Coordinates of C-alpha atoms in Angstrom, one line a residue:
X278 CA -4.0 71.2 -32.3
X279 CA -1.2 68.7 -33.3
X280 CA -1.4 67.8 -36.7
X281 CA -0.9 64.6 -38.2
X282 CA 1.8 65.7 -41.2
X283 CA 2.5 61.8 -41.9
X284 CA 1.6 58.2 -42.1
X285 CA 4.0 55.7 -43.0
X286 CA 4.1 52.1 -43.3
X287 CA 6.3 49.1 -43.5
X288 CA 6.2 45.3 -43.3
X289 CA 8.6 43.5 -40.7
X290 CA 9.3 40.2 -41.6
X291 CA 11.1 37.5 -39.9
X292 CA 12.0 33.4 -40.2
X293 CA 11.0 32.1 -37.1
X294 CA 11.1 28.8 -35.0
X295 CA 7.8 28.1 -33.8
X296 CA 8.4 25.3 -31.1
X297 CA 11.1 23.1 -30.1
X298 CA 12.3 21.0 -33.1
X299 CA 9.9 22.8 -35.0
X300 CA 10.5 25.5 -37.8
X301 CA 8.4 27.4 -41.1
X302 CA 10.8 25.5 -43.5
X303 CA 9.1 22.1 -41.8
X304 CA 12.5 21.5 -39.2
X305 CA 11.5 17.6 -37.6
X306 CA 8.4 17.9 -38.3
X307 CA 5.2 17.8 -40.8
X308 CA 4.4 20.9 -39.9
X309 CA 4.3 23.2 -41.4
X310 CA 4.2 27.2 -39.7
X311 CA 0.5 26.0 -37.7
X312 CA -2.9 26.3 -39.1
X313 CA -2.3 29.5 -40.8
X314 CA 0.7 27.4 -42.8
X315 CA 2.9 30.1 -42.1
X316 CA 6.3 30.5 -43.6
X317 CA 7.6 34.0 -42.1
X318 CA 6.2 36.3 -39.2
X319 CA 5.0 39.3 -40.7
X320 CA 4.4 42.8 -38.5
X321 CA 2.5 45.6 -40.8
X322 CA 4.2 48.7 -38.6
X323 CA 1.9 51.7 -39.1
X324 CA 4.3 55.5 -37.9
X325 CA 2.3 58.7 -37.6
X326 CA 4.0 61.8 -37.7
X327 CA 2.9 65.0 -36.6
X328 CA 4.0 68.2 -37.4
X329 CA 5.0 68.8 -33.9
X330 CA 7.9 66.0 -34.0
X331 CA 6.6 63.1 -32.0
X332 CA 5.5 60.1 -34.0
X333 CA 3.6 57.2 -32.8
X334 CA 3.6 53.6 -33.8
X335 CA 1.0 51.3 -34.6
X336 CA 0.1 47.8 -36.0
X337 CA -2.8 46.2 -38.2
X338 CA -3.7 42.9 -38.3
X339 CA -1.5 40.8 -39.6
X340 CA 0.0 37.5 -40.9
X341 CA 0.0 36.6 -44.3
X342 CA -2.5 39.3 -44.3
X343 CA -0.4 42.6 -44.4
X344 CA 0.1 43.5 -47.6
X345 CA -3.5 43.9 -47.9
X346 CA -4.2 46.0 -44.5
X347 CA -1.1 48.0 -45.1
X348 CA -2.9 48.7 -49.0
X349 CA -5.8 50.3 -47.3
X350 CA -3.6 52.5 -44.8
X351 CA -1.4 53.6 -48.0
X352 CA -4.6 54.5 -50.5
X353 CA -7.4 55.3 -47.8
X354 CA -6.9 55.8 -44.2
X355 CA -3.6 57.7 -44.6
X356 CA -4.7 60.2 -47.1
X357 CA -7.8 61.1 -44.6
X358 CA -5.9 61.2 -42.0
X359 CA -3.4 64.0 -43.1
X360 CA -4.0 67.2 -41.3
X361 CA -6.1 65.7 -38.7
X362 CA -5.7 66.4 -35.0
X363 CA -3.5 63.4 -33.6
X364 CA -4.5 64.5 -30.1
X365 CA -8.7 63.9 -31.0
X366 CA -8.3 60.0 -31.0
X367 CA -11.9 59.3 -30.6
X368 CA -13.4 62.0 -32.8
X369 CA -10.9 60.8 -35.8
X370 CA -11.5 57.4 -35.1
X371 CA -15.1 57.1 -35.1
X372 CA -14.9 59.4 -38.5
X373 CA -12.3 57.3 -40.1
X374 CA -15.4 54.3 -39.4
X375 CA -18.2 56.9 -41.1
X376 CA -16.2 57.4 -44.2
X377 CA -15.5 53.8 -45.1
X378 CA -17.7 51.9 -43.8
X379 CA -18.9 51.2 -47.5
X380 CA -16.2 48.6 -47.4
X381 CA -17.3 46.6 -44.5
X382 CA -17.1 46.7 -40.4
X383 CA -14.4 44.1 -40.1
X384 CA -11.2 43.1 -42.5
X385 CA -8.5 45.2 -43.8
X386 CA -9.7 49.0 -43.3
X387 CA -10.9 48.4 -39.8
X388 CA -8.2 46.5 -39.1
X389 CA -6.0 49.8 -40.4
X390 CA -7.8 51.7 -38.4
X391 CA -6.8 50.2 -35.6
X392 CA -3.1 50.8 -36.3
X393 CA -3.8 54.6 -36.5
X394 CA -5.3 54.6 -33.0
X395 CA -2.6 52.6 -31.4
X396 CA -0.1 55.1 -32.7
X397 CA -2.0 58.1 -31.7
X398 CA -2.6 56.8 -28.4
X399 CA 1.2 56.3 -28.3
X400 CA 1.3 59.5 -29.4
X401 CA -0.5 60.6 -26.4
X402 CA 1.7 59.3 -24.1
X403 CA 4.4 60.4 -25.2
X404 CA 3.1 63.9 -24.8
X405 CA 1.7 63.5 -21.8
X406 CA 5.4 61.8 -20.6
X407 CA 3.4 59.1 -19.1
X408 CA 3.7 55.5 -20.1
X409 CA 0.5 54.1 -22.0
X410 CA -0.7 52.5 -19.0
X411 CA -0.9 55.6 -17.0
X412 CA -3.7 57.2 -19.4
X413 CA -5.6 53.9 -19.7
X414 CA -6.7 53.2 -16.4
X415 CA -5.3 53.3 -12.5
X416 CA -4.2 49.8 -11.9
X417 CA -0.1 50.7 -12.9
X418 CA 1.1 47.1 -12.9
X419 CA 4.6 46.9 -13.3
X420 CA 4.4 43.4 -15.3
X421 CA 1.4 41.6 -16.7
X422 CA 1.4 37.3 -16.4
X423 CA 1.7 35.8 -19.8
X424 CA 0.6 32.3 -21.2
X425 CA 2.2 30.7 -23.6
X426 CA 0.1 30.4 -27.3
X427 CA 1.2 27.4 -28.8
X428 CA 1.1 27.0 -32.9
X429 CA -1.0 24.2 -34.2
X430 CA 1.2 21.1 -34.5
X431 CA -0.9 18.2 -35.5
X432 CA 1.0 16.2 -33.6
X433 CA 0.5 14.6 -30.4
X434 CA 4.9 14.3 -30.1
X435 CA 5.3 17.7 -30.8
X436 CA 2.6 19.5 -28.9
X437 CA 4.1 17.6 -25.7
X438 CA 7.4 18.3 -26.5
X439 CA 6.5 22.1 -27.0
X440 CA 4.0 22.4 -23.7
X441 CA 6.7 20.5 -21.8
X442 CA 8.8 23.3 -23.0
X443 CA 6.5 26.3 -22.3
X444 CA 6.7 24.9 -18.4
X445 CA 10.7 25.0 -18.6
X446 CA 10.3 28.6 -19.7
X447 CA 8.2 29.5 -16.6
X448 CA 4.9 29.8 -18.4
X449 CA 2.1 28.7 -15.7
X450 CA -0.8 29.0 -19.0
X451 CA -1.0 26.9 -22.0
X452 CA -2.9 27.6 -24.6
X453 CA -3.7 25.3 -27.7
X454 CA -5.0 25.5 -31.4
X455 CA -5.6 21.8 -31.4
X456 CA -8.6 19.8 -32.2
X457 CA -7.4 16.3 -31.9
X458 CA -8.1 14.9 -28.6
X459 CA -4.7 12.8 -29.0
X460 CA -2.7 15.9 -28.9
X461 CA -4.5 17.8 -26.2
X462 CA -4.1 14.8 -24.1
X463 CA -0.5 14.4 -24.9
X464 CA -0.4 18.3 -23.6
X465 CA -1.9 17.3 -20.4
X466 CA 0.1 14.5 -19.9
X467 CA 3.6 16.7 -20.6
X468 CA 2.8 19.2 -17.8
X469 CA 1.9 20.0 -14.4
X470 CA -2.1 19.3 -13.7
X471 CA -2.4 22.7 -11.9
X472 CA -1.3 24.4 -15.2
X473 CA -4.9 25.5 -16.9
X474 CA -5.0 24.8 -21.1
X475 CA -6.7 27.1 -23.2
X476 CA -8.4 25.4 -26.1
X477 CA -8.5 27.8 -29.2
X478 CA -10.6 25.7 -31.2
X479 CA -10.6 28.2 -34.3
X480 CA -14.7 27.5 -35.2
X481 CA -13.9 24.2 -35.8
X482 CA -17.6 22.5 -35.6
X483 CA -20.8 23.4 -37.6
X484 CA -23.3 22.0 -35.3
X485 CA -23.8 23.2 -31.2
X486 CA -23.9 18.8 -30.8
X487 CA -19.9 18.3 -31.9
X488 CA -19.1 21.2 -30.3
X489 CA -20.3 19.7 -27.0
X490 CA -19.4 16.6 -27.5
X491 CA -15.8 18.3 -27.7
X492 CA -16.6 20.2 -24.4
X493 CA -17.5 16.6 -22.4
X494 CA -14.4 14.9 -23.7
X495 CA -12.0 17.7 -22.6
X496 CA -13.8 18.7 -19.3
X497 CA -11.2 16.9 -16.8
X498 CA -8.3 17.5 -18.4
X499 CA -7.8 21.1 -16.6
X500 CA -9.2 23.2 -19.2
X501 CA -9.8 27.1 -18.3
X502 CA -11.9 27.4 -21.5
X503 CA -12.9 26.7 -24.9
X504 CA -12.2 29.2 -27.5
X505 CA -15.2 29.6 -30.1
X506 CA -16.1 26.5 -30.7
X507 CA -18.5 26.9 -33.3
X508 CA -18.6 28.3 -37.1
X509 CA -19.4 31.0 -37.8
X510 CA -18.2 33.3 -35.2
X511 CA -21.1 35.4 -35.5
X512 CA -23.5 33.0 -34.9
X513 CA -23.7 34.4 -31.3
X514 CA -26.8 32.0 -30.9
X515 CA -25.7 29.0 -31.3
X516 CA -22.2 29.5 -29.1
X517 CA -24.7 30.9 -26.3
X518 CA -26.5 27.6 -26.5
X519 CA -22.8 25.9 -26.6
X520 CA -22.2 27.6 -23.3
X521 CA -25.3 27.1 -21.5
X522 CA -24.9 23.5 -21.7
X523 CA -21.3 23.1 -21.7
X524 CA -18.8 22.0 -18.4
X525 CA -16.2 24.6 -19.9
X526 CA -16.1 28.1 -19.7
X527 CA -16.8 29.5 -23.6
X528 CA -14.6 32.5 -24.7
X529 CA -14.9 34.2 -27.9
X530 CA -14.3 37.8 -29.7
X531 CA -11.0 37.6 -31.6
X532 CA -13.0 38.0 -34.6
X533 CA -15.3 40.6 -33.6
X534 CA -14.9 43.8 -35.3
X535 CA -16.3 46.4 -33.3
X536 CA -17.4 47.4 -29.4
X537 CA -20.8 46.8 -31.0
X538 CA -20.2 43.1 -32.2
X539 CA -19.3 42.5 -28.3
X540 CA -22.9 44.6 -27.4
X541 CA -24.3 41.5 -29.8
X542 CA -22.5 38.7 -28.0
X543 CA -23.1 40.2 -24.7
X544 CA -27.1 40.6 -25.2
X545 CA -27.0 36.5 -26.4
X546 CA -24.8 35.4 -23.8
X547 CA -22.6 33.8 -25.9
X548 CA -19.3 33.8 -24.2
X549 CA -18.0 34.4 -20.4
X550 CA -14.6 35.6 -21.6
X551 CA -14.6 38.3 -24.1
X552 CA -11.6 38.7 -26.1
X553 CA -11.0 41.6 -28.4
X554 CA -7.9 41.8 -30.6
X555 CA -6.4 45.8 -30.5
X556 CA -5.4 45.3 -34.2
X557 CA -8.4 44.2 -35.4
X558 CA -11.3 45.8 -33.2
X559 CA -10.4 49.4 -33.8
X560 CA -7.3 50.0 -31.5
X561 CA -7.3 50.9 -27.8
X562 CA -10.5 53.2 -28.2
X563 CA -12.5 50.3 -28.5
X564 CA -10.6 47.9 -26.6
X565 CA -11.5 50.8 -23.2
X566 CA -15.3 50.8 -24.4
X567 CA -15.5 46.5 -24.8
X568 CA -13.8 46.6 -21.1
X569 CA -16.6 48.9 -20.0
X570 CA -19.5 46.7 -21.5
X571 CA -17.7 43.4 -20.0
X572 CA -17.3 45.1 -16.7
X573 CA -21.1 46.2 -16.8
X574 CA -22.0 42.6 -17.5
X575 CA -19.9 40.8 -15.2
X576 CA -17.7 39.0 -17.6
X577 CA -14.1 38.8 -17.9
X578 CA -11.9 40.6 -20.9
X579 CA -8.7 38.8 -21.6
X580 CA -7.3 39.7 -25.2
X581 CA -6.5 38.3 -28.3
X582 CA -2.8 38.8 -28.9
X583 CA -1.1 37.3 -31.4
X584 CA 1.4 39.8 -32.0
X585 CA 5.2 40.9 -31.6
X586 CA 5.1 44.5 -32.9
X587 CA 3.1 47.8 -31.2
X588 CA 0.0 45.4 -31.1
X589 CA 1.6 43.2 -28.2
X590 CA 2.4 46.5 -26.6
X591 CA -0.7 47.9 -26.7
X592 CA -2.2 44.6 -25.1
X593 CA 0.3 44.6 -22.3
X594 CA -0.5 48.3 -21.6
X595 CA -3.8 47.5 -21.9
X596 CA -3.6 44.4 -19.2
X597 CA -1.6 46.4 -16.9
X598 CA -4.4 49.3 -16.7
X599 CA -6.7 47.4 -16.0
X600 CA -8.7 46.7 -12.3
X601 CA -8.8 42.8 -12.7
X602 CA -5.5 41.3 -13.6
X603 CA -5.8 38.8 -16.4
X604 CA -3.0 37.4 -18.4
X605 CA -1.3 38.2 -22.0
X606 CA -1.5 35.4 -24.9
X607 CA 2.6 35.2 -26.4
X608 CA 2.9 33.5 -29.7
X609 CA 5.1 30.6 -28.7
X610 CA 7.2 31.1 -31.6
X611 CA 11.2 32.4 -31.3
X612 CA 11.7 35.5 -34.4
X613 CA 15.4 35.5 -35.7
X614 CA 14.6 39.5 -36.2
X615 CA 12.2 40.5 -33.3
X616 CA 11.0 43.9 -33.3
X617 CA 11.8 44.9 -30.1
X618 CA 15.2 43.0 -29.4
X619 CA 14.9 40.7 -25.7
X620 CA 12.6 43.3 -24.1
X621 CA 9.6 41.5 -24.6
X622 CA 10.8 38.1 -23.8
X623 CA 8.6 36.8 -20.5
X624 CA 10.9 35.5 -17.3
X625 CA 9.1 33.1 -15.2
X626 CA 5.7 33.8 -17.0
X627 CA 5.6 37.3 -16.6
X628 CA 6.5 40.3 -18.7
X629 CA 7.8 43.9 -17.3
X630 CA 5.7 46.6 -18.1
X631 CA 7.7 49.5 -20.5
X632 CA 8.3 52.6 -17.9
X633 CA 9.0 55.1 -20.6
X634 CA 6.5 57.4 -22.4
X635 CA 3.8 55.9 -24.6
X636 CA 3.8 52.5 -25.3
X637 CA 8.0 52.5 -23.7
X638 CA 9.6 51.0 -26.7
X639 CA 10.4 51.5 -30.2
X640 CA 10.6 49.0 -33.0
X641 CA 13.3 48.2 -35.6
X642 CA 12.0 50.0 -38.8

């Protein structure tokens, strides 16, 4: 038995610029951080310490978001979790869920959670001196293909200056968080046509009739999907009805809570591309069982990764495990402080895989 002896956590946070021209404080632009209006990166880092001497790192979700995730690590999930075997990841996972789920299946405790199991299952890497990859599954790539995840811009200029840029980086996937057709076309018309957009439309419409309408407009311009299209996210239903009729391929799950939200969605056939988010969903433990159900339905499992802290490494472990290779979402946004220095940084689209024991790298705390 290895017991867990500690949990601490801290906030990393960093100015950032988040596209060319483009910065929180507004830079050129009138934007201002994307359409989460965001003025710093924050990184809620979650260590485990065990009374053994190997820590672990983790990450809960996020953004102007962390103070209250890293609140329920501090006053709930850390306090349960002291004295617990760090080597049972499932058995201490599933009972961290029991004992609060009084406070709801998705938000801030399930989204600490998941930073508890990242860190153990660093944890376990490290003892095992294998890299994260290694206990995840037999695929062993030694780098993953990213895509570049643009910001929000609002701005037809500035989302073809920024996808122009992406390209010039070596990115060979765009993804968007724009609704305006003006600006998606402005993205199309700044790149390479055999360069596929992602359209991350964030639930934008209320009605299965705009959100097709959307779909019809956007279907020649190159697009490898559209990214729940409908609100709410839950409303499996209507996005299966979305993606029966419409010429794009439908991906959804960032907000999905659980391996059992994706059970939901599968069962409707609401989305060909399932997309669960390590900090959110419950950590690698249910990240392995959502690939199993996706692999059992024939659908594809590409994650949501938002992230520059043990969360993005977790993903990229994740990717390279995996028997279908499918690529890893990076913020297109440039930290003054990031977390792991220029190890992370993608050359010609692609990102080299951490060799060293659990997830390979360890952040600035």
């Amino acid at each position: 038995m290895m017991k867990i002896t500690r949990i601490e956590t801290r906030i990393h946070r960093s100015a950032f610029t988040y596209g060319v021209g483009l910065d929180a404080a507004g830079g050129t632009s009138r934007a201002t951080g994307g359409n989460l209006a965001l003025k710093t990166m924050d990184t809620l880092l979650v260590k485990v310490e065990t009374d053994q001497g190997i820590h672990g790192w983790g990450e809960g979700f996020g953004f102007t978001l962390v103070d209250t995730t890293r609140d329920a690590i501090d006053r709930l999930i850390a306090p349960a979790c002291i004295g617990q075997d760090a080597r049972d990841i499932g058995s201490l996972n599933r009972m961290l869920q029991k004992r609060f789920h009084n406070f709801g299946r998705n938000g801030p405790v399930t989204f600490g959670i998941s930073a508890i199991d990242i860190a153990l299952w660093d944890i376990a890497g490290k003892c095992a001196g294998k890299p994260l990859h290694a206990l995840l599954g037999g695929a062993a790539r030694d780098k993953v293909r990213a895509y570049a995840s643009l910001l929000r811009y609002g701005n037809p200029e500035d989302v073809a200056r920024n996808a122009a840029e992406a390209v010039r980086r070596g990115y060979r996937d765009i993804k968007l968080h724009e609704i305006d057709l003006g600006c998606i076309r402005a993205a199309r018309g700044a790149t390479p046509a055999d360069i596929p957009l992602m359209l991350d439309i964030n639930c934008a419409w209320d009605n299965e009739s705009d959100a097709l309408d959307f779909c019809e407009a956007v279907k020649n311009l190159g697009v490898a999907w559209v990214e729940e299209p409908t609100w709410p996210p839950e409303d499996h239903a209507t996005m299966a009805r979305v993606r029966a009729a419409s010429p794009c391929a439908i991906a959804a799950g960032e907000n999905a809570s659980n391996p059992e939200d994706f059970c939901r969605m599968i069962e409707a056939g609401a989305a060909g591309i399932l997309q669960p988010s390590v900090t959110k969903v419950g950590g690698l433990t249910a990240m392995l069982e959502v690939a199993e159900l996706a692999q059992g339905a024939g659908l594809r499992v590409v994650p949501h990764c938002p992230y520059f802290g043990p969360g993005l490494l977790a993903s990229l472990h994740f990717l390279a495990a995996m028997e279908v290779a499918e690529p890893l979402e990076i913020y297109f946004a440039d930290l003054q402080k990031p977390l792991f220095g220029q190890h992370l940084l993608p050359a010609n689209g692609e990102i080299f895989v951490p060799k060293g024991p659990g997830l390979g790298l360890e952040p600035e705390w």
